XYZ file of C-alpha atoms in Angstrom:
655
model
C -30.922 20.620 -26.441
C -28.347 23.026 -25.116
C -24.887 23.410 -26.409
C -21.760 23.769 -24.676
C -18.723 25.634 -25.155
C -15.468 23.893 -24.132
C -13.150 26.798 -25.078
C -14.066 30.092 -23.451
C -17.035 32.555 -23.391
C -16.768 35.093 -26.035
C -18.258 38.543 -25.407
C -18.137 41.444 -28.079
C -19.105 44.196 -25.660
C -20.076 43.881 -22.221
C -23.557 45.726 -23.234
C -24.532 43.360 -25.772
C -27.631 41.614 -25.546
C -25.454 37.987 -25.622
C -23.460 39.652 -22.362
C -26.333 40.759 -20.362
C -27.952 37.299 -21.475
C -24.857 35.453 -19.883
C -24.738 37.602 -16.904
C -28.358 37.444 -15.712
C -27.880 33.492 -16.303
C -24.597 33.380 -14.176
C -26.874 35.460 -11.798
C -29.325 33.119 -11.160
C -26.732 30.362 -11.072
C -24.994 32.423 -8.185
C -28.443 32.616 -6.354
C -28.543 29.306 -6.319
C -25.117 28.940 -4.468
C -25.390 31.800 -2.053
C -29.018 30.953 -1.042
C -31.075 34.285 0.476
C -28.184 36.869 -0.443
C -30.683 39.245 -1.665
C -28.463 42.131 -1.405
C -25.824 40.587 -3.450
C -25.131 42.869 -6.431
C -25.715 39.623 -8.794
C -24.544 41.490 -12.247
C -21.023 42.672 -10.873
C -20.671 39.296 -8.808
C -21.196 37.413 -12.143
C -18.669 39.370 -14.473
C -16.090 39.372 -11.463
C -16.398 35.254 -11.138
C -15.958 35.426 -15.391
C -12.528 36.644 -14.943
C -11.127 34.983 -11.842
C -9.131 31.585 -11.627
C -11.237 28.462 -10.842
C -10.322 26.476 -7.683
C -12.261 23.071 -7.091
C -11.368 20.608 -4.439
C -12.379 17.093 -3.772
C -13.236 15.856 -0.825
C -13.021 12.002 -0.067
C -16.115 11.513 2.319
C -16.531 8.353 4.570
C -19.056 6.684 2.004
C -16.574 6.843 -0.865
C -18.258 9.492 -2.843
C -16.489 12.301 -4.140
C -17.492 15.766 -3.200
C -16.996 18.545 -5.948
C -16.799 21.972 -4.570
C -16.378 24.835 -6.996
C -15.511 28.040 -5.885
C -15.130 30.318 -8.547
C -15.474 30.150 -12.409
C -12.580 30.770 -15.108
C -13.150 31.796 -18.599
C -10.697 29.813 -19.904
C -12.066 26.229 -18.100
C -15.823 26.577 -18.389
C -18.452 25.456 -20.617
C -20.883 27.485 -21.968
C -24.588 26.195 -22.762
C -26.883 28.408 -25.564
C -30.305 27.375 -25.932
C -30.120 27.329 -29.707
C -27.174 26.537 -32.105
C -28.052 29.251 -34.429
C -27.459 31.937 -31.859
C -24.166 31.177 -30.788
C -21.395 33.286 -31.791
C -19.122 30.282 -32.815
C -19.180 29.334 -36.426
C -20.968 25.974 -37.593
C -17.765 24.553 -38.706
C -16.553 24.089 -35.121
C -19.773 21.715 -34.643
C -19.236 17.801 -34.724
C -21.861 15.505 -35.949
C -23.355 13.530 -33.208
C -23.234 10.392 -34.698
C -19.683 10.778 -35.632
C -19.172 11.882 -31.953
C -20.327 8.901 -30.437
C -18.632 6.514 -33.010
C -15.436 7.968 -32.107
C -16.235 8.117 -28.352
C -16.969 4.095 -28.301
C -13.455 3.617 -29.323
C -11.682 5.507 -26.502
C -10.748 3.539 -23.819
C -9.253 5.824 -21.016
C -10.604 9.038 -19.551
C -7.073 10.368 -20.809
C -8.190 9.756 -24.223
C -11.566 11.131 -23.830
C -10.722 14.464 -22.099
C -8.044 15.006 -24.837
C -10.816 14.367 -27.442
C -13.332 16.727 -25.643
C -10.596 19.573 -25.604
C -10.108 19.201 -29.229
C -13.846 20.392 -29.975
C -14.913 24.187 -29.531
C -18.387 23.370 -28.776
C -20.775 20.063 -28.074
C -24.432 19.524 -27.164
C -25.255 18.471 -23.499
C -26.244 15.079 -25.138
C -22.687 14.528 -26.278
C -20.953 15.694 -23.342
C -23.505 13.575 -20.935
C -22.194 10.875 -22.966
C -18.713 11.661 -22.744
C -19.008 11.568 -18.911
C -20.955 7.997 -19.199
C -18.110 6.470 -21.145
C -15.706 7.534 -18.654
C -17.710 5.855 -15.814
C -17.457 2.883 -18.013
C -13.987 2.847 -18.401
C -12.705 4.230 -15.153
C -15.331 2.423 -12.820
C -14.683 -1.422 -11.637
C -16.610 -3.306 -9.243
C -18.168 0.221 -7.969
C -14.807 1.729 -7.587
C -13.178 4.524 -9.708
C -9.680 3.317 -10.425
C -7.939 6.396 -11.313
C -9.873 9.092 -9.298
C -7.216 11.826 -9.109
C -6.569 11.658 -13.221
C -10.548 11.563 -13.534
C -11.667 14.283 -10.846
C -8.766 16.563 -10.949
C -9.129 17.149 -14.690
C -9.768 20.491 -15.799
C -12.254 19.259 -18.524
C -14.383 17.413 -15.884
C -14.570 20.264 -13.496
C -15.559 22.272 -16.123
C -18.315 19.952 -17.083
C -19.350 19.720 -13.705
C -19.646 23.431 -12.982
C -21.571 23.674 -16.425
C -23.926 20.947 -15.464
C -24.763 22.532 -12.449
C -25.104 25.928 -12.706
C -26.806 25.404 -16.356
C -28.917 22.526 -15.350
C -32.657 24.061 -16.157
C -31.177 24.352 -19.884
C -30.385 20.982 -20.388
C -32.351 18.360 -22.247
C -33.761 15.584 -20.536
C -31.351 13.073 -22.210
C -28.327 15.185 -21.337
C -29.658 16.037 -17.309
C -30.210 12.298 -16.835
C -27.282 10.827 -18.631
C -25.152 12.894 -16.519
C -26.906 12.368 -13.386
C -26.446 8.466 -13.701
C -22.735 8.982 -14.683
C -21.857 11.375 -11.807
C -23.178 8.895 -9.387
C -21.439 5.958 -10.966
C -18.182 8.000 -10.720
C -18.905 8.282 -6.974
C -19.428 12.216 -6.653
C -20.961 12.588 -3.486
C -24.952 12.639 -3.498
C -25.088 15.294 -0.625
C -23.170 17.756 -3.085
C -24.353 20.904 -4.869
C -23.884 19.355 -7.999
C -26.061 16.419 -7.672
C -28.438 17.971 -5.503
C -29.075 20.758 -8.224
C -29.575 18.063 -10.787
C -31.959 16.050 -8.803
C -33.809 19.175 -8.172
C -34.176 19.708 -11.569
C -35.200 16.303 -12.345
C -37.961 16.391 -9.747
C -39.380 19.753 -10.988
C -39.584 18.482 -14.284
C -41.536 15.048 -13.094
C -43.811 17.521 -11.314
C -44.495 19.252 -14.522
C -45.296 16.281 -16.441
C -42.558 16.823 -18.498
C -40.558 13.221 -18.472
C -40.875 10.585 -21.054
C -41.187 6.821 -19.924
C -37.281 6.376 -20.721
C -36.437 9.921 -18.300
C -39.085 8.295 -16.097
C -37.318 5.112 -15.479
C -33.557 6.827 -15.728
C -34.718 8.960 -12.878
C -36.155 5.846 -10.677
C -32.943 3.839 -11.377
C -30.950 6.902 -10.231
C -33.183 6.929 -7.168
C -32.872 3.643 -6.306
C -29.273 3.588 -6.520
C -29.373 7.059 -3.878
C -31.935 6.175 -1.606
C -33.068 2.446 -2.273
C -36.766 1.193 -2.760
C -37.772 3.359 0.215
C -37.315 6.416 -1.812
C -40.736 8.246 -1.862
C -40.078 9.759 -5.525
C -40.273 6.460 -6.776
C -44.105 6.249 -5.876
C -44.542 9.220 -8.055
C -42.538 8.080 -10.897
C -44.522 4.790 -10.882
C -47.787 6.606 -10.477
C -46.711 8.599 -13.724
C -46.300 5.425 -15.373
C -49.586 4.192 -14.697
C -50.921 7.234 -16.561
C -49.407 6.490 -19.877
C -50.776 4.502 -22.453
C -48.645 1.237 -22.487
C -49.748 0.146 -26.140
C -47.712 3.019 -27.504
C -44.748 1.760 -25.472
C -41.619 1.014 -27.568
C -40.019 -2.652 -26.510
C -37.053 -0.895 -24.903
C -39.607 1.491 -22.818
C -41.287 -1.783 -22.014
C -37.970 -3.354 -20.969
C -36.904 -0.271 -18.826
C -40.406 -0.241 -16.988
C -39.747 -4.285 -16.106
C -36.219 -3.271 -15.032
C -37.272 -0.374 -12.764
C -40.288 -2.435 -11.160
C -37.997 -5.379 -10.338
C -35.615 -3.049 -8.680
C -38.233 -0.972 -6.771
C -41.064 -3.101 -5.843
C -39.827 -6.787 -5.911
C -42.813 -8.970 -5.794
C -45.010 -6.392 -7.620
C -48.354 -6.778 -5.714
C -48.758 -2.874 -5.273
C -48.470 -2.484 -8.875
C -50.112 -5.584 -10.057
C -52.565 -3.861 -12.259
C -49.585 -2.051 -14.197
C -47.960 -5.297 -14.703
C -50.855 -7.237 -15.825
C -51.463 -4.557 -18.516
C -47.581 -4.929 -19.252
C -47.639 -8.238 -19.592
C -50.874 -8.261 -21.997
C -49.009 -6.001 -24.322
C -45.806 -7.799 -24.026
C -47.395 -10.683 -25.255
C -48.386 -9.099 -28.320
C -44.776 -8.283 -29.189
C -43.069 -11.118 -27.792
C -41.826 -12.134 -31.447
C -40.058 -8.762 -31.811
C -38.142 -8.886 -28.819
C -34.202 -9.104 -29.359
C -32.164 -11.778 -27.276
C -31.279 -9.293 -24.421
C -34.905 -7.687 -24.333
C -36.197 -11.373 -23.724
C -33.747 -12.085 -21.201
C -34.337 -9.007 -19.032
C -37.996 -9.462 -18.991
C -38.016 -13.114 -18.229
C -35.707 -12.371 -15.256
C -38.216 -9.513 -14.042
C -41.335 -12.022 -14.488
C -38.857 -14.545 -12.197
C -38.090 -11.607 -9.881
C -41.708 -9.980 -9.419
C -43.281 -14.036 -9.031
C -45.587 -12.881 -12.020
C -46.696 -16.773 -11.653
C -50.019 -15.665 -13.385
C -48.772 -14.353 -16.601
C -47.768 -18.000 -17.612
C -49.220 -17.468 -20.895
C -46.583 -14.868 -21.474
C -43.947 -16.939 -20.204
C -44.601 -20.069 -22.518
C -44.844 -17.669 -25.180
C -41.397 -15.987 -24.398
C -39.694 -19.396 -23.641
C -41.030 -20.510 -27.063
C -39.048 -17.359 -29.026
C -36.235 -17.811 -26.919
C -35.304 -20.994 -29.023
C -34.031 -18.715 -31.982
C -31.939 -16.840 -29.704
C -30.092 -19.910 -28.085
C -26.806 -19.169 -30.143
C -27.118 -15.536 -29.539
C -27.609 -15.386 -25.765
C -24.835 -14.005 -23.511
C -23.949 -16.190 -20.862
C -25.683 -13.691 -18.376
C -28.657 -13.836 -20.887
C -28.684 -17.278 -21.136
C -28.581 -17.611 -17.165
C -31.746 -15.634 -17.176
C -33.551 -17.614 -19.427
C -32.541 -21.044 -17.615
C -33.719 -19.675 -14.423
C -37.182 -18.760 -15.941
C -37.686 -22.323 -17.111
C -36.641 -23.351 -13.842
C -39.050 -21.013 -11.768
C -42.199 -21.411 -13.857
C -41.654 -24.983 -14.198
C -42.011 -25.139 -18.075
C -39.984 -27.234 -20.459
C -39.909 -27.100 -24.041
C -38.177 -29.491 -26.104
C -37.194 -27.480 -28.908
C -35.485 -25.576 -26.695
C -33.415 -28.213 -25.468
C -32.572 -29.317 -28.800
C -31.201 -25.760 -29.526
C -29.317 -26.264 -26.273
C -27.799 -29.666 -27.639
C -26.729 -27.630 -30.641
C -25.416 -24.954 -29.015
C -23.522 -26.290 -25.988
C -20.910 -28.692 -27.624
C -19.660 -25.899 -29.742
C -19.457 -23.070 -27.253
C -18.771 -24.938 -24.100
C -15.137 -24.135 -23.866
C -15.969 -20.024 -24.087
C -18.973 -20.223 -21.681
C -18.477 -18.877 -18.056
C -18.977 -21.710 -15.504
C -21.755 -20.157 -13.899
C -23.514 -20.812 -17.580
C -22.668 -24.203 -17.503
C -23.498 -24.960 -14.327
C -27.134 -23.533 -14.606
C -27.246 -25.749 -17.958
C -26.909 -28.571 -15.867
C -29.112 -27.438 -13.228
C -31.969 -27.154 -15.721
C -31.206 -30.330 -17.180
C -31.349 -32.228 -13.710
C -34.706 -30.667 -12.628
C -36.288 -30.917 -15.967
C -34.882 -35.082 -15.716
C -33.620 -34.371 -19.583
C -30.424 -37.067 -20.314
C -28.883 -35.200 -22.814
C -25.654 -36.977 -23.576
C -24.343 -34.473 -25.951
C -24.445 -31.822 -22.967
C -23.427 -33.976 -20.831
C -20.362 -35.239 -22.622
C -19.629 -31.581 -23.503
C -19.760 -30.542 -19.590
C -17.768 -33.880 -18.512
C -14.953 -32.387 -21.350
C -14.729 -28.788 -20.121
C -14.765 -29.643 -16.351
C -11.909 -32.314 -17.156
C -9.753 -29.659 -18.799
C -10.719 -26.438 -16.857
C -12.141 -27.758 -13.476
C -10.129 -25.238 -11.347
C -12.356 -22.151 -12.722
C -15.487 -23.986 -11.263
C -16.757 -22.856 -7.666
C -17.605 -25.576 -5.324
C -21.244 -25.026 -5.504
C -20.665 -24.975 -9.387
C -18.859 -28.301 -9.363
C -21.738 -29.571 -7.327
C -24.165 -28.309 -9.838
C -22.391 -29.668 -12.733
C -21.462 -33.326 -11.231
C -24.807 -34.047 -8.973
C -26.974 -34.724 -12.375
C -24.900 -37.263 -13.785
C -26.007 -39.622 -10.706
C -29.875 -38.201 -10.644
C -30.213 -39.099 -14.147
C -27.744 -42.300 -13.998
C -25.183 -41.433 -16.750
C -21.559 -41.926 -16.711
C -19.789 -40.322 -19.875
C -17.234 -41.868 -22.018
C -14.556 -39.791 -20.037
C -16.038 -40.970 -16.534
C -12.484 -42.292 -15.429
C -11.038 -38.999 -16.200
C -14.197 -36.918 -14.822
C -14.329 -38.595 -11.180
C -10.415 -38.735 -11.346
C -10.085 -35.369 -11.563
C -13.139 -34.737 -8.989
C -11.397 -37.439 -6.383
C -8.122 -34.801 -7.118
C -10.230 -31.624 -6.215
C -11.818 -33.171 -3.255
C -8.371 -33.926 -1.604
C -7.034 -30.478 -2.333
C -10.330 -28.682 -1.349
C -12.080 -30.832 1.151
C -12.613 -28.362 3.690
C -13.990 -25.777 1.315
C -17.375 -27.549 0.018
C -20.242 -26.570 2.569
C -21.036 -29.846 4.175
C -24.536 -30.416 2.213
C -23.069 -29.650 -0.930
C -20.465 -32.230 -0.224
C -22.954 -35.008 0.668
C -24.938 -34.427 -2.625
C -22.129 -34.617 -4.518
C -20.674 -38.000 -3.132
C -23.863 -39.465 -2.979
C -24.300 -38.914 -6.615
C -21.156 -40.638 -7.384
C -22.410 -44.082 -5.900
C -25.603 -43.715 -7.929
C -23.403 -44.389 -11.060
C -21.279 -46.853 -9.178
C -18.557 -44.490 -8.624
C -17.575 -45.153 -5.078
C -15.971 -42.109 -3.344
C -14.094 -44.986 -0.454
C -11.341 -42.446 0.566
C -13.976 -39.950 1.856
C -16.409 -42.131 3.287
C -14.312 -42.051 6.892
C -14.725 -38.284 6.807
C -18.451 -38.263 5.838
C -19.285 -40.813 8.830
C -17.173 -39.013 11.244
C -19.003 -37.509 14.309
C -17.407 -34.372 13.439
C -18.640 -34.078 9.583
C -22.251 -34.988 11.010
C -22.279 -32.124 13.504
C -21.744 -29.966 10.597
C -24.510 -31.230 8.644
C -26.809 -30.734 11.498
C -25.767 -27.083 12.246
C -26.550 -26.084 8.750
C -29.915 -25.878 7.132
C -31.974 -28.218 6.432
C -29.935 -30.310 8.973
C -30.459 -33.754 9.539
C -33.691 -34.056 8.258
C -35.099 -37.521 6.599
C -33.733 -36.658 3.161
C -30.193 -36.150 4.265
C -30.199 -39.319 6.648
C -31.551 -41.135 3.590
C -28.282 -40.063 1.672
C -26.113 -41.293 4.288
C -28.146 -44.400 4.915
C -27.776 -44.999 1.163
C -23.890 -44.258 1.274
C -23.505 -46.649 4.253
C -25.169 -49.335 2.429
C -23.376 -49.068 -0.776
C -19.958 -49.442 1.241
C -21.601 -52.665 2.844
C -22.875 -54.526 -0.203
C -20.927 -52.879 -2.878
C -17.282 -52.074 -1.343
C -16.595 -55.121 1.084
C -12.878 -53.989 1.259
C -13.910 -50.696 3.094
C -12.976 -51.230 6.761
C -13.052 -47.639 8.076
C -16.142 -45.920 10.071
C -19.410 -46.977 9.769
C -22.441 -44.801 9.966
C -23.671 -44.564 13.616
C -27.144 -46.464 14.068
C -28.717 -43.117 15.086
C -28.051 -41.669 11.683
C -29.969 -44.640 9.870
C -32.949 -44.711 8.679
C -35.566 -47.744 7.927
C -37.030 -46.614 4.468
C -35.501 -44.227 1.852
C -37.185 -40.966 1.144
C -36.637 -40.242 -2.775
C -39.692 -38.272 -4.058
C -38.209 -38.113 -7.388
C -38.683 -42.286 -7.716
C -42.139 -42.054 -5.948
C -44.496 -44.885 -7.002
C -47.227 -44.347 -9.894
C -50.321 -45.997 -7.845
C -52.018 -46.030 -11.230
C -49.840 -48.165 -12.637
C -49.471 -50.566 -9.764
C -53.204 -50.870 -9.840
C -52.851 -51.877 -12.998
C -50.411 -54.310 -12.341
C -52.233 -55.761 -9.157
C -55.044 -56.443 -11.197
C -53.010 -58.251 -13.474
C -51.418 -60.646 -10.616
C -54.654 -61.133 -9.241
C -56.162 -62.563 -12.540
C -52.754 -64.493 -13.043
C -52.539 -66.105 -9.053
C -56.434 -66.246 -8.380
C -56.185 -65.065 -4.934
C -54.984 -61.528 -3.324
C -53.301 -63.381 -0.451
C -50.164 -64.580 -2.848
C -48.560 -61.079 -3.208
C -47.791 -57.730 -1.073
C -47.520 -54.336 -2.305
C -45.452 -51.617 -0.834
C -43.487 -53.985 1.466
C -40.955 -52.522 3.857
C -37.751 -54.259 4.045
C -35.109 -54.475 6.893
C -32.693 -52.884 4.486
C -33.673 -49.354 3.825
C -35.567 -50.132 0.462
C -39.341 -50.488 -0.166
C -40.394 -53.002 -2.793
C -43.612 -52.415 -4.894
C -44.814 -55.670 -4.949
C -43.107 -58.873 -3.335
C -43.711 -62.757 -4.368
C -42.716 -65.514 -1.907
C -41.607 -69.044 -3.196
C -40.857 -72.149 -1.626
C -38.253 -74.363 -2.470
C -40.122 -76.325 -4.955
C -41.182 -73.168 -6.741
C -44.803 -73.001 -5.189
C -46.110 -69.559 -4.893
C -46.695 -68.935 -0.885
C -48.878 -66.771 0.958
C -47.246 -63.187 1.397
C -47.822 -63.457 5.038
C -46.048 -66.584 5.568
C -42.221 -66.218 6.717
C -41.235 -69.731 7.186
C -40.170 -71.938 4.190
C -39.618 -68.875 1.951
C -36.765 -70.022 -0.492
C -36.981 -67.277 -3.129
C -38.082 -63.619 -2.887
C -39.483 -61.834 -6.123
C -39.124 -58.285 -6.081
C -41.500 -56.365 -8.801
C -40.276 -53.136 -9.404
C -43.384 -51.322 -11.302
C -41.637 -48.338 -12.576
C -43.792 -45.734 -13.712
C -42.518 -42.623 -16.359
C -41.403 -40.685 -13.273
C -38.462 -43.114 -12.643
C -36.988 -42.609 -16.042
C -35.300 -39.549 -17.621
C -37.817 -37.457 -19.487
C -38.896 -38.745 -23.201
C -36.712 -42.013 -22.809
C -36.450 -45.612 -21.412
C -33.288 -44.496 -19.194
C -33.692 -45.309 -15.509
C -32.817 -42.698 -12.844
C -30.190 -43.053 -10.554
C -32.130 -43.756 -7.300
C -34.388 -46.427 -8.957
C -30.994 -47.964 -10.596
C -29.471 -48.102 -7.310
C -32.201 -49.478 -5.724
C -32.566 -52.575 -8.019
C -28.983 -53.310 -7.928
C -28.936 -53.249 -4.133
C -31.850 -55.383 -3.608
C -30.489 -58.246 -6.165
C -27.234 -57.850 -3.869
C -29.728 -58.465 -0.909
C -31.006 -61.399 -2.290
C -34.053 -60.614 -4.170
C -34.723 -61.591 -7.822
C -35.628 -58.437 -9.083
C -38.378 -58.257 -12.119
C -38.882 -54.699 -14.028
C -41.949 -53.884 -14.905
C -41.444 -50.555 -16.738
C -44.586 -48.470 -18.192
C -43.646 -48.572 -21.841
C -43.834 -52.578 -21.803
C -47.657 -52.460 -20.290
C -49.238 -49.249 -21.613
C -50.701 -50.722 -24.833
C -51.998 -53.948 -22.504
C -55.734 -53.367 -22.536
C -57.233 -56.133 -20.258
C -56.487 -57.831 -17.439
C -55.982 -61.356 -19.708
C -53.364 -59.418 -21.446
C -51.786 -58.219 -18.111
C -51.591 -61.511 -16.743
C -50.231 -63.112 -20.065
C -47.638 -60.710 -19.853
C -46.807 -60.830 -16.076
C -46.608 -64.603 -16.402
C -43.864 -64.471 -19.156
C -42.245 -61.725 -16.973
C -42.132 -63.425 -13.719
C -42.446 -67.167 -14.515
C -40.426 -67.824 -17.951
C -39.772 -71.137 -17.272
C -43.361 -72.567 -15.863
C -45.346 -74.323 -17.379
C -48.032 -73.990 -15.099
C -48.614 -72.192 -12.009
C -48.507 -73.681 -8.878
C -50.322 -71.799 -6.103
């Protein structure tokens, strides 16, 4: 580790060993500037520079970087690197302990305060100086732009730091070197400047010599990614060095850093899958030791790198994430939820942890976190009333903070999972006011999903149906992916059917026949074939002949009936093929587990609206839910159940 003098170079005599050493050091630095000027008198030039006034200029380039050009060096405005604190002519009482330095630095919130603090020190280590640069970048860089460039870049302490880091780069510790490099790039110093070029050159020299730790390799890799992107040739060298390391000896933070670097550089990870496989195996053994932050980063990397073969690691991380739910930041929780969604995993205890945490924290959560939680519940078919009620409350009070996509992600699950919260009237009143004010801001497919979810729970967006059925809106739907595919036209048809059957007062435009479909395409509520066959076997035992019922019957009204039974006026069961003298139609809805919310008997929105509409179309709807027949072990018991369910008032069947 090198030491930096923030006041002045101190010479006792031009002929002292310290002076000669300094002159030779500066001679080498000057040689770096002047290229091949071999006839230059390095020593005398160095001495002249020590006593001349510094002049620095900052040139703003087209790419919004800042180029630092050092013309000369002033004794009063430079730093001095000493290889050994014990050899420094500056007394030990002017040296500040690093821990004390970092603690004080963390409490400074402006570059002015940081520069003043640095000016109060006689000497500091290169690690401390680079940490100061990093802190400046933290407080002064906002959305990738430097807030007060003149106050930072024209500051004499900053110029002195830059000079010292450039011309004493070979004496820097690895930590000081890479911290300074990252901070200067974040401060938008020109990558083509001699300052950045010199630090990069020193970094690559140490890389070739194998002098870098895992952390150093990751720091260098992230820097190169920032400057040159994933196509940078040096990245391959860095990754090759990593593959040679003993992964089992890596600390958790080193493991996390490598995951992040791979995530940024190789994306799908196919080229370095062997390295990833070894990392995944080792991470599996340390999963319980990971902090909430580290766990979130690794799960996010596994998603980006598409590590579907690392499912045992994913399951382990997801299980351990349960204990961290109250401690995740918003961004960390989003990463964890995205991993659950991507890998298709579901943990009951994780849901229970969310149910405890979300109602208490919902009003401080970022809208993206709220919408991601609802997306998780929706895709996993989890009806969590505590979560849904809390989301409804925060939406009513703070809907203006949500984007249009976030609004849809929060509201669509209410319809999909067929749940109207206690605050339902206020919730949908708020939504209606948002739609009136911002209708044009919603993407067409987002808007359709939102309005379709309304009708699933009998909240009718009558005021907006005219716009939805208009040729202009339909053209917008067709122009954007996925266009007017079968699923989209099913949603439109169901909206139209709802307006016809449940909103007889609606007198606006109708959906043109060319946009209507004859059969629904809602895969969430697909038929459980095994359960259907059990019911059919029981019906055959009850009715004696197969001709007396039909299965998978397409109706003229968009819906498909699982099993249909026809009766005449006197209650006789008619052959299924008969179309005359049909007085009653019985629709058996054979509802398997996939038509209910997970671990519940709560019917999903698509099946609920289907049964509601079939009743309005004249069918007698009989629900056959899985949980009522799963314990019936033989045909006789199934037939007895069906007889009681379908013909509750018949003393004897007449076929």
